[in-house]
Short mmCIF file of C-alpha atoms in Angstrom, two decimals:
data_model
loop_
_atom_site.label_atom_id
_atom_site.label_comp_id
_atom_site.label_asym_id
_atom_site.label_seq_id
_atom_site.Cartn_x
_atom_site.Cartn_y
_atom_site.Cartn_z
CA SER R 1219 61.57 -2.88 24.12
CA LYS R 1220 63.10 -4.30 20.62
CA SER R 1221 65.22 -6.76 22.78
CA SER R 1222 62.25 -8.35 24.65
CA PHE R 1223 60.08 -8.79 21.22
CA ASP R 1224 60.01 -12.13 20.42
CA ARG R 1225 57.70 -14.67 18.54
CA SER R 1226 55.90 -15.66 21.54
CA THR R 1227 55.29 -11.93 22.12
CA PHE R 1228 53.97 -11.64 18.64
CA ARG R 1229 51.54 -14.17 18.92
CA ALA R 1230 50.20 -13.09 22.15
CA MET R 1231 49.37 -9.86 20.34
CA LEU R 1232 48.20 -11.30 16.96
CA GLY R 1233 44.19 -10.48 16.27
CA ARG R 1234 43.92 -8.24 19.62
CA ARG R 1235 43.22 -4.47 19.94
CA ALA R 1236 45.45 -2.13 20.88
CA ARG R 1237 45.34 1.66 21.49
CA VAL R 1238 48.14 3.79 19.90
CA SER R 1239 50.36 6.26 21.85
CA GLY R 1240 53.53 8.16 21.94
CA LEU R 1241 54.11 8.49 17.89
CA LYS R 1242 55.37 11.92 16.78
CA SER R 1243 55.36 11.81 13.02
CA ARG R 1244 52.16 10.83 13.31
CA ALA R 1245 50.70 12.09 16.62
CA ASP R 1246 47.04 11.92 14.37
CA LEU R 1247 46.98 8.52 15.56
CA ASN R 1248 47.77 8.76 18.90
CA GLY R 1249 44.26 7.50 20.86
CA THR R 1250 43.28 5.69 18.07
CA VAL R 1251 42.51 1.81 18.22
CA VAL R 1252 44.09 -0.61 15.87
CA VAL R 1253 44.26 -4.76 15.44
CA VAL R 1254 47.63 -6.43 15.24
CA LEU R 1255 47.83 -8.41 11.98
CA GLU R 1256 49.61 -10.98 10.43
CA ALA R 1257 52.73 -10.29 8.39
CA THR R 1258 52.01 -10.57 4.73
CA SER R 1259 55.31 -13.07 4.27
CA THR R 1260 57.91 -14.52 6.15
CA GLU R 1261 60.19 -11.88 4.89
CA GLU R 1262 58.12 -9.25 6.41
CA ALA R 1263 57.46 -11.07 9.91
CA ALA R 1264 61.37 -11.22 10.03
CA GLU R 1265 62.08 -7.24 9.36
CA LEU R 1266 59.30 -6.69 11.57
CA GLN R 1267 60.48 -8.33 14.70
CA ALA R 1268 64.24 -7.46 14.20
CA LYS R 1269 62.77 -3.62 14.40
CA GLY R 1270 60.56 -4.41 17.29
CA ARG R 1271 57.56 -3.83 15.17
CA VAL R 1272 54.04 -5.31 14.05
CA ARG R 1273 51.66 -4.71 11.07
CA VAL R 1274 48.60 -3.11 12.29
CA THR R 1275 45.49 -2.06 10.58
CA GLY R 1276 45.40 1.13 8.67
CA TRP R 1277 43.97 2.82 5.23
CA PRO R 1278 44.56 3.46 2.75
CA LYS R 1279 47.43 1.08 3.68
CA CYS R 1280 48.22 -0.97 7.02
CA LEU R 1281 51.07 0.42 9.22
CA SER R 1282 54.07 -0.69 10.91
CA LEU R 1283 54.26 0.37 14.40
CA LYS R 1284 56.62 -0.37 17.49
CA VAL R 1285 55.39 -2.28 20.16
CA ASP R 1286 56.24 0.09 22.44
CA ASN R 1287 53.53 2.38 21.00
CA LEU R 1288 50.65 0.15 21.42
CA SER R 1289 48.73 -0.96 24.79
CA LEU R 1290 46.77 -3.87 24.23
CA LEU R 1291 43.05 -3.69 25.22
CA ASP R 1292 41.21 -6.42 26.96
CA GLY R 1293 38.19 -8.39 26.39
CA PRO R 1294 36.53 -9.09 23.03
CA GLY R 1295 34.30 -5.96 23.44
CA ASP R 1296 34.39 -2.53 24.80
CA PRO R 1297 31.10 -0.94 26.87
CA THR R 1298 32.87 2.08 26.93
CA LEU R 1299 33.21 2.35 22.97
CA ASP R 1300 31.04 5.76 21.55
CA TRP R 1301 28.75 4.14 18.76
CA THR R 1302 26.60 7.18 18.61
CA PHE R 1303 25.85 8.88 15.34
CA ALA R 1304 24.63 12.15 16.56
CA ASP R 1305 24.81 14.19 19.72
CA CYS R 1306 21.43 14.53 20.73
CA ALA R 1307 19.78 11.81 22.76
CA LEU R 1308 16.79 9.32 21.39
CA PRO R 1309 13.21 9.66 22.95
CA ASP R 1310 14.02 7.40 25.92
CA GLY R 1311 17.17 9.64 26.64
CA SER R 1312 19.67 6.71 25.56
CA GLN R 1313 22.47 7.60 23.56
CA SER R 1314 21.63 7.73 19.44
CA THR R 1315 23.07 4.48 18.28
CA ILE R 1316 21.73 2.22 15.78
CA ALA R 1317 21.63 -0.39 18.04
CA ASN R 1318 19.90 1.89 20.57
CA MET R 1319 17.21 3.03 17.87
CA ILE R 1320 16.23 -0.72 16.95
CA ARG R 1321 16.34 -1.53 20.62
CA LEU R 1322 13.53 1.20 21.24
CA ASP R 1323 10.27 -0.36 21.41
CA VAL R 1324 8.33 2.87 19.99
CA GLY R 1325 4.71 3.14 20.93
CA PRO R 1326 2.37 5.46 20.18
CA ARG R 1327 3.78 8.26 22.50
CA LEU R 1328 6.93 8.24 20.88
CA ARG R 1329 6.72 7.72 17.46
CA SER R 1330 6.68 11.22 16.34
CA ALA R 1331 9.63 12.33 18.20
CA ASN R 1332 11.45 8.98 16.64
CA GLY R 1333 10.70 10.45 13.29
CA GLY R 1334 8.18 9.33 10.85
CA GLY R 1335 6.16 7.58 13.04
CA VAL R 1336 8.49 4.39 11.97
CA ASP R 1337 9.11 1.60 14.74
CA ILE R 1338 12.94 0.95 13.58
CA GLY R 1339 13.21 -2.39 15.23
CA GLY R 1340 9.64 -3.35 14.20
CA ILE R 1341 10.54 -3.53 10.60
CA ASP R 1342 11.44 -7.17 8.93
CA ARG R 1343 11.90 -6.06 5.35
CA CYS R 1344 15.81 -5.83 4.79
CA ASP R 1345 15.88 -2.98 2.29
CA THR R 1346 13.04 -0.72 4.41
CA LEU R 1347 15.27 -1.01 7.88
CA SER R 1348 18.37 -0.12 5.47
CA ASP R 1349 16.38 2.76 3.68
CA GLU R 1350 15.40 3.99 6.97
CA ILE R 1351 18.40 4.15 8.98
CA TRP R 1352 20.21 5.43 5.95
CA GLY R 1353 17.48 8.41 6.10
CA ARG R 1354 18.00 8.86 9.74
CA ILE R 1355 22.00 8.98 10.01
CA VAL R 1356 22.72 11.10 6.85
CA ARG R 1357 19.10 13.40 6.65
CA ASP R 1358 18.86 13.96 10.26
CA PRO R 1359 20.49 17.47 10.99
CA HIS R 1360 21.61 16.36 14.47
CA SER R 1361 23.64 13.29 12.78
CA ASN R 1362 27.33 13.40 12.80
CA VAL R 1363 27.56 11.30 9.65
CA ILE R 1364 29.63 12.17 6.68
CA PRO R 1365 28.82 10.21 3.48
CA MET R 1366 32.01 8.73 1.58
CA PRO R 1367 30.68 8.81 -2.19
CA PRO R 1368 30.56 7.41 -4.50
CA ALA R 1369 28.20 4.24 -4.11
CA SER R 1370 30.07 1.38 -5.95
CA PRO R 1371 29.86 -2.07 -6.63
CA LEU R 1372 31.29 -4.34 -3.58
CA VAL R 1373 33.61 -6.84 -6.01
CA LEU R 1374 34.82 -9.48 -3.84
CA VAL R 1375 35.19 -12.13 -6.57
CA ASP R 1376 35.54 -11.39 -10.36
CA GLU R 1377 33.32 -12.66 -13.19
CA ALA R 1378 35.95 -15.89 -13.57
CA GLY R 1379 35.00 -16.73 -9.72
CA GLU R 1380 38.54 -15.50 -8.73
CA LEU R 1381 39.08 -13.78 -5.54
CA VAL R 1382 39.37 -9.84 -5.55
CA THR R 1383 40.62 -8.81 -1.91
CA THR R 1384 40.39 -4.63 -2.92
CA ASP R 1385 37.04 -4.03 -1.35
CA SER R 1386 37.24 -6.46 1.15
CA ASP R 1387 40.42 -5.19 2.62
CA ARG R 1388 39.29 -1.87 2.54
CA ILE R 1389 36.78 -2.78 5.05
CA LEU R 1390 38.86 -4.91 7.20
CA ASN R 1391 41.73 -2.78 7.20
CA ASN R 1392 39.46 0.43 7.65
CA THR R 1393 38.08 -0.14 10.91
CA THR R 1394 39.83 2.21 13.09
CA VAL R 1395 37.42 5.08 12.47
CA HIS R 1396 33.65 4.85 12.87
CA ALA R 1397 32.34 3.78 10.00
CA MET R 1398 28.96 2.22 8.44
CA TYR R 1399 28.56 0.12 5.03
CA PHE R 1400 25.51 -0.15 3.78
CA PHE R 1401 25.17 -3.53 1.81
CA LYS R 1402 22.71 -3.72 -1.02
CA PHE R 1403 22.65 -6.94 -2.32
CA ASP R 1404 19.64 -7.14 -5.09
CA SER R 1405 21.70 -9.94 -6.32
CA ILE R 1406 20.38 -12.33 -3.79
CA SER R 1407 17.43 -9.82 -2.66
CA HIS R 1408 19.00 -9.07 0.48
CA HIS R 1409 19.87 -5.63 2.56
CA MET R 1410 22.09 -5.39 5.19
CA ILE R 1411 24.19 -2.55 7.87
CA LEU R 1412 27.79 -3.72 8.78
CA GLU R 1413 29.15 -0.89 11.52
CA VAL R 1414 32.98 -0.70 12.25
CA ASN R 1415 34.39 0.95 15.16
CA ALA R 1416 38.01 0.87 16.88
CA GLY R 1417 38.55 -2.93 15.65
CA LEU R 1418 35.14 -4.30 16.38
CA ALA R 1419 31.86 -4.66 14.29
CA ARG R 1420 28.34 -4.73 14.49
CA VAL R 1421 25.65 -6.29 11.75
CA HIS R 1422 22.38 -5.14 11.54
CA GLN R 1423 19.63 -6.81 9.44
CA ALA R 1424 16.04 -7.98 8.95
CA TYR R 1425 14.47 -10.55 6.77
CA ILE R 1426 10.77 -10.57 5.50
CA ARG R 1427 8.43 -12.68 7.54
CA SER R 1428 6.56 -15.52 5.73
CA GLU R 1429 4.50 -18.84 7.04
CA SER R 1430 5.90 -20.99 4.33
CA ALA R 1431 6.94 -24.61 5.60
CA VAL R 1432 10.78 -25.14 5.24
CA VAL R 1433 13.41 -27.75 6.13
CA ASP R 1434 15.84 -26.64 8.81
CA SER R 1435 19.29 -26.87 7.25
CA ILE R 1436 20.68 -27.77 10.59
CA SER R 1437 18.27 -30.06 12.25
CA GLY R 1438 16.78 -31.33 9.03
CA ASP R 1439 12.97 -30.91 10.80
CA GLU R 1440 10.52 -29.23 8.51
CA VAL R 1441 9.00 -26.20 10.26
CA PRO R 1442 5.35 -26.48 9.81
CA VAL R 1443 3.08 -23.79 7.69
CA GLY R 1444 2.09 -20.97 9.94
CA VAL R 1445 5.35 -21.00 11.94
CA LEU R 1446 6.48 -17.42 11.28
CA GLN R 1447 9.91 -17.46 9.31
CA GLY R 1448 12.05 -14.16 9.15
CA TYR R 1449 12.49 -11.78 11.92
CA THR R 1450 12.42 -7.67 12.68
CA ALA R 1451 15.63 -5.64 13.09
CA ARG R 1452 15.05 -5.87 16.91
CA GLU R 1453 14.93 -9.86 16.69
CA TRP R 1454 18.07 -9.80 15.12
CA GLY R 1455 19.68 -7.67 17.63
CA SER R 1456 18.43 -9.52 20.92
CA PRO R 1457 19.42 -12.84 22.10
CA LEU R 1458 15.30 -13.44 22.29
CA GLY R 1459 12.73 -14.25 20.05
CA GLY R 1460 12.62 -14.64 16.27
CA PRO R 1461 11.61 -17.96 14.48
CA PRO R 1462 11.81 -21.06 16.20
CA THR R 1463 14.69 -22.52 14.11
CA GLU R 1464 18.07 -23.59 14.61
CA THR R 1465 19.21 -22.31 11.41
CA PHE R 1466 18.17 -18.29 12.68
CA ARG R 1467 19.57 -18.80 16.15
CA THR R 1468 22.85 -20.30 14.60
CA ALA R 1469 23.29 -17.14 12.80
CA ARG R 1470 22.20 -14.74 15.39
CA ALA R 1471 24.60 -16.29 17.56
CA ARG R 1472 27.46 -15.76 15.06
CA TRP R 1473 26.42 -12.30 13.84
CA GLY R 1474 23.70 -10.60 16.05
CA GLY R 1475 22.14 -10.99 19.15
CA GLY R 1476 23.66 -7.55 20.47
CA LYS R 1477 27.20 -8.75 20.23
CA ASP R 1478 30.39 -6.71 18.97
CA LEU R 1479 32.43 -9.06 16.38
CA SER R 1480 36.04 -9.00 16.81
CA HIS R 1481 38.24 -8.38 13.77
CA ALA R 1482 38.68 -11.88 12.93
CA ASP R 1483 34.78 -12.54 13.13
CA LEU R 1484 34.94 -9.82 10.36
CA ALA R 1485 37.20 -11.30 8.30
CA VAL R 1486 35.04 -14.68 8.32
CA TYR R 1487 32.03 -12.39 7.69
CA MET R 1488 33.55 -10.82 4.42
CA ASP R 1489 34.97 -14.37 3.35
CA LEU R 1490 31.15 -15.58 3.76
CA LEU R 1491 30.06 -12.65 1.65
CA ALA R 1492 32.68 -13.67 -1.17
CA ARG R 1493 31.85 -17.36 -1.39
CA LEU R 1494 27.90 -16.41 -1.47
CA GLN R 1495 28.99 -13.93 -4.34
CA THR R 1496 30.81 -16.83 -6.10
CA THR R 1497 28.25 -19.03 -5.92
CA ALA R 1498 25.48 -16.98 -7.06
CA ASP R 1499 27.33 -15.97 -9.95
CA ARG R 1500 27.22 -19.77 -10.62
CA LEU R 1501 23.99 -20.12 -9.93
CA ALA R 1502 23.01 -17.20 -12.49
CA VAL R 1503 24.80 -19.09 -15.13
CA GLN R 1504 22.97 -21.99 -14.64
CA LEU R 1505 19.58 -20.29 -14.50
CA GLU R 1506 20.48 -17.83 -17.66
CA GLY R 1507 21.08 -21.04 -19.29
CA GLY R 1508 17.63 -22.49 -19.18
CA LEU R 1509 16.04 -18.85 -20.48
CA PRO R 1510 13.49 -19.51 -23.27
CA PRO R 1511 15.37 -18.22 -26.56
CA GLU R 1512 12.81 -15.60 -27.69
CA LEU R 1513 13.28 -14.10 -24.09
CA ILE R 1514 16.89 -13.92 -24.81
CA GLU R 1515 16.36 -12.49 -28.09
CA GLN R 1516 14.21 -9.60 -26.77
CA ASP R 1517 16.42 -8.92 -24.19
CA ARG R 1518 19.46 -8.48 -26.72
CA LYS R 1519 17.53 -6.20 -29.19
CA SER R 1520 15.85 -4.08 -26.16
CA LEU R 1521 19.59 -3.55 -25.09
CA GLN R 1522 20.66 -2.66 -28.82
CA LYS R 1523 18.18 -0.10 -29.06
CA ALA R 1524 18.93 1.69 -25.89
CA ALA R 1525 22.49 1.60 -26.79
CA ALA R 1526 21.56 3.39 -30.06
CA SER R 1527 19.04 5.90 -28.49
CA ALA R 1528 22.15 7.42 -26.06
CA ALA R 1529 25.57 7.83 -26.38
CA ASP R 1530 25.93 6.71 -22.71
CA PRO R 1531 22.67 4.91 -21.76
CA ASP R 1532 21.09 4.62 -18.57
CA PRO R 1533 20.59 0.98 -17.77
CA VAL R 1534 18.06 1.55 -15.27
CA ALA R 1535 16.47 4.25 -17.35
CA THR R 1536 16.07 2.22 -20.16
CA PRO R 1537 15.46 -1.77 -18.70
CA SER R 1538 15.40 -4.56 -20.62
CA TRP R 1539 12.87 -6.74 -21.66
CA ARG R 1540 13.84 -9.44 -19.20
CA SER R 1541 14.43 -7.14 -16.42
CA THR R 1542 11.12 -5.82 -17.15
CA TRP R 1543 9.93 -9.69 -17.09
CA LEU R 1544 12.08 -10.13 -14.14
CA THR R 1545 10.41 -7.47 -12.38
CA THR R 1546 6.75 -8.88 -12.67
CA LEU R 1547 7.85 -11.96 -11.24
CA LYS R 1548 9.70 -10.56 -8.23
CA THR R 1549 6.22 -8.43 -7.52
CA ASN R 1550 3.93 -11.38 -8.17
CA PRO R 1551 5.68 -14.24 -6.24
CA GLN R 1552 2.39 -16.36 -6.55
CA TRP R 1553 3.37 -16.71 -9.97
CA VAL R 1554 6.67 -18.81 -9.41
CA MET R 1555 7.71 -21.62 -7.24
CA LEU R 1556 10.68 -23.14 -6.29
CA THR R 1557 11.06 -26.66 -6.01
CA GLU R 1558 13.79 -28.66 -3.88
CA HIS R 1559 14.75 -31.94 -5.15
CA ASP R 1560 16.24 -35.31 -3.26
CA ASP R 1561 19.09 -35.05 -5.05
CA GLY R 1562 19.95 -31.52 -3.85
CA SER R 1563 19.20 -29.81 -7.19
CA ALA R 1564 16.27 -27.06 -7.40
CA SER R 1565 14.01 -25.97 -10.17
CA LEU R 1566 12.78 -22.54 -10.92
CA GLU R 1567 9.42 -23.02 -12.08
CA SER R 1568 5.90 -21.06 -13.25
CA HIS R 1569 2.96 -21.69 -11.57
CA PRO R 1570 1.12 -24.67 -13.35
CA MET R 1571 -1.84 -22.24 -13.73
CA LEU R 1572 0.27 -19.40 -14.90
CA TYR R 1573 0.28 -17.59 -18.29
CA LEU R 1574 1.80 -14.27 -18.60
CA PRO R 1575 0.78 -12.17 -21.46
CA THR R 1576 2.67 -9.46 -20.67
CA THR R 1577 6.03 -11.93 -21.54
CA GLY R 1578 4.94 -12.86 -24.79
CA TRP R 1579 5.30 -16.83 -23.32
CA GLY R 1580 4.16 -18.62 -20.58
CA LYS R 1581 5.44 -21.66 -18.46
CA PHE R 1582 8.88 -21.97 -17.87
CA SER R 1583 11.36 -24.33 -15.64
CA LEU R 1584 14.89 -23.45 -14.87
CA THR R 1585 17.22 -25.94 -12.89
CA VAL R 1586 20.18 -25.88 -10.76
CA ASP R 1587 22.34 -28.67 -10.06
CA GLY R 1588 22.67 -30.35 -6.90
CA PRO R 1589 26.31 -28.92 -5.44
CA THR R 1590 25.71 -25.62 -6.48
CA TYR R 1591 22.39 -24.96 -5.08
CA THR R 1592 23.08 -26.57 -1.71
CA GLU R 1593 26.34 -24.96 -1.28
CA PHE R 1594 24.39 -21.65 -1.68
CA ARG R 1595 21.24 -22.51 0.39
CA GLU R 1596 23.77 -23.21 3.26
CA LEU R 1597 25.81 -20.35 2.61
CA PHE R 1598 22.42 -18.03 2.57
CA ALA R 1599 21.38 -19.52 5.91
CA GLN R 1600 24.59 -18.60 7.44
CA LEU R 1601 24.17 -15.23 6.45
CA THR R 1602 20.50 -14.20 7.18
CA GLY R 1603 19.50 -17.24 9.17
CA CYS R 1604 16.54 -18.24 6.71
CA HIS R 1605 16.20 -20.18 3.55
CA PRO R 1606 15.97 -18.41 0.08
CA GLY R 1607 12.65 -18.82 -1.69
CA SER R 1608 11.56 -18.18 -5.30
CA SER R 1609 12.33 -14.62 -4.82
CA VAL R 1610 15.58 -14.72 -4.36
CA LEU R 1611 16.75 -17.11 -7.30
CA VAL R 1612 14.96 -14.73 -9.57
CA SER R 1613 17.00 -11.75 -8.34
CA ILE R 1614 20.28 -13.84 -8.99
CA LEU R 1615 18.68 -14.32 -12.57
CA GLY R 1616 18.16 -10.62 -12.76
CA CYS R 1617 21.61 -9.52 -11.55
CA SER R 1618 23.58 -11.51 -13.71
CA SER R 1619 26.26 -10.80 -16.67
CA PHE R 1620 25.26 -7.07 -17.69
CA TRP R 1621 23.41 -6.22 -14.62
CA ARG R 1622 25.85 -7.63 -11.97
CA ASN R 1623 27.32 -4.46 -10.72
CA VAL R 1624 24.78 -1.30 -12.06
CA TYR R 1625 23.95 0.91 -9.58
CA VAL R 1626 22.90 4.60 -9.46
CA PRO R 1627 23.06 7.49 -7.06
CA HIS R 1628 20.39 9.34 -6.10
CA THR R 1629 21.96 12.49 -4.84
CA GLN R 1630 19.12 14.50 -3.99
CA SER R 1631 17.58 11.54 -1.77
CA ASP R 1632 20.87 10.79 -0.41
CA SER R 1633 20.29 7.55 -1.56
CA PHE R 1634 20.81 4.99 -4.77
CA GLN R 1635 19.14 2.37 -6.81
CA SER R 1636 21.38 -0.69 -7.29
CA PHE R 1637 21.14 -4.00 -9.27
CA GLY R 1638 23.71 -6.72 -7.98
CA TRP R 1639 26.12 -6.28 -5.28
CA ALA R 1640 26.55 -2.34 -4.14
CA CYS R 1641 27.92 -0.55 -1.29
CA VAL R 1642 27.72 2.96 0.28
CA ALA R 1643 29.96 3.68 3.11
CA THR R 1644 29.23 6.44 6.18
CA ALA R 1645 31.95 7.78 8.48
CA VAL R 1646 31.03 8.89 11.73
CA PRO R 1647 33.51 11.57 13.44
CA HIS R 1648 34.44 11.30 16.95
#
């Protein structure tokens, strides 16, 4: 009741999941699960307390509900929660969830039944994982998933480095429904899937295996050549397996391992993405500053030509000279070296034996300062459990300025091509 609601009661409810009941004007919310949020100001907090209400998650705007209409739920997770995206079962008889699809070790007997002969959990390429799961849950005739178009840039910070909360709030406050966000962050050469449901969240991702020696960011130990870095989707979603680095184990314990993230965890995750976007933008500016003048001039002319040839040019259909050059480098990683220096700075350099006749010029060396690169390296490791390689910095250079938020939906294939930071969402009715 209003008389029994005091500040201590609110503090006990803050961040907790609660089931809604007894509403008359919004009976459609009865039975749904919300998360109790902090008031936006001291004035709002006082007003809510006086009315016996709390602020809770909701979209397109947060709601204020009476305490009497909320029943707090126990525990950080919910084993009874329905995460299914289809009514049919998987080949092993388990429910059709992303987690189960990744967990299922598809042998030869089950591959055709699982669709396309692909072992989803065994995928280690992040983009392939995202595309395969997108194809399963959107194009599968048994799926209940409803795409929420259009695909759009995920803008967490503006080009001046200022925090933009609209997209972050859209995800944080829209956790009552079961939704999936496919993040295609080509700017940092990483894709992942964020799944939310009833105030909880799950992160699904993979990272391509390699055998390069790296220095572990937490222990400081060098992982010798020949030890696999990167991991499959199944290794990320399980508490066991994966590369023997503390960096990976820490990231998996934080965001993966089959655990459900709380709303507070999700807020930290979105903040990490925002800081990573900010730092990547700063890296892009520094890398761009080292580009040879002839390449910049060629890039400018190609964009002018594209603009003159069409009233509404498609930047993907008419790529600039620079994007063509960068694509060449990304598809031939042996031509580029990332060198980390003792002062924390890093250089992106052409291989000493490199000569690229297709670029019109050969050797190059682009440098980023120690504080910026070190911060990006640590944030990237916190997100992925791995350290960035040369292809990541090439991607950052390729997705800066004009290319930062370009995306092109492909309606026929229910997919989209992106440059920079892109997101497409789906909803799953239950």
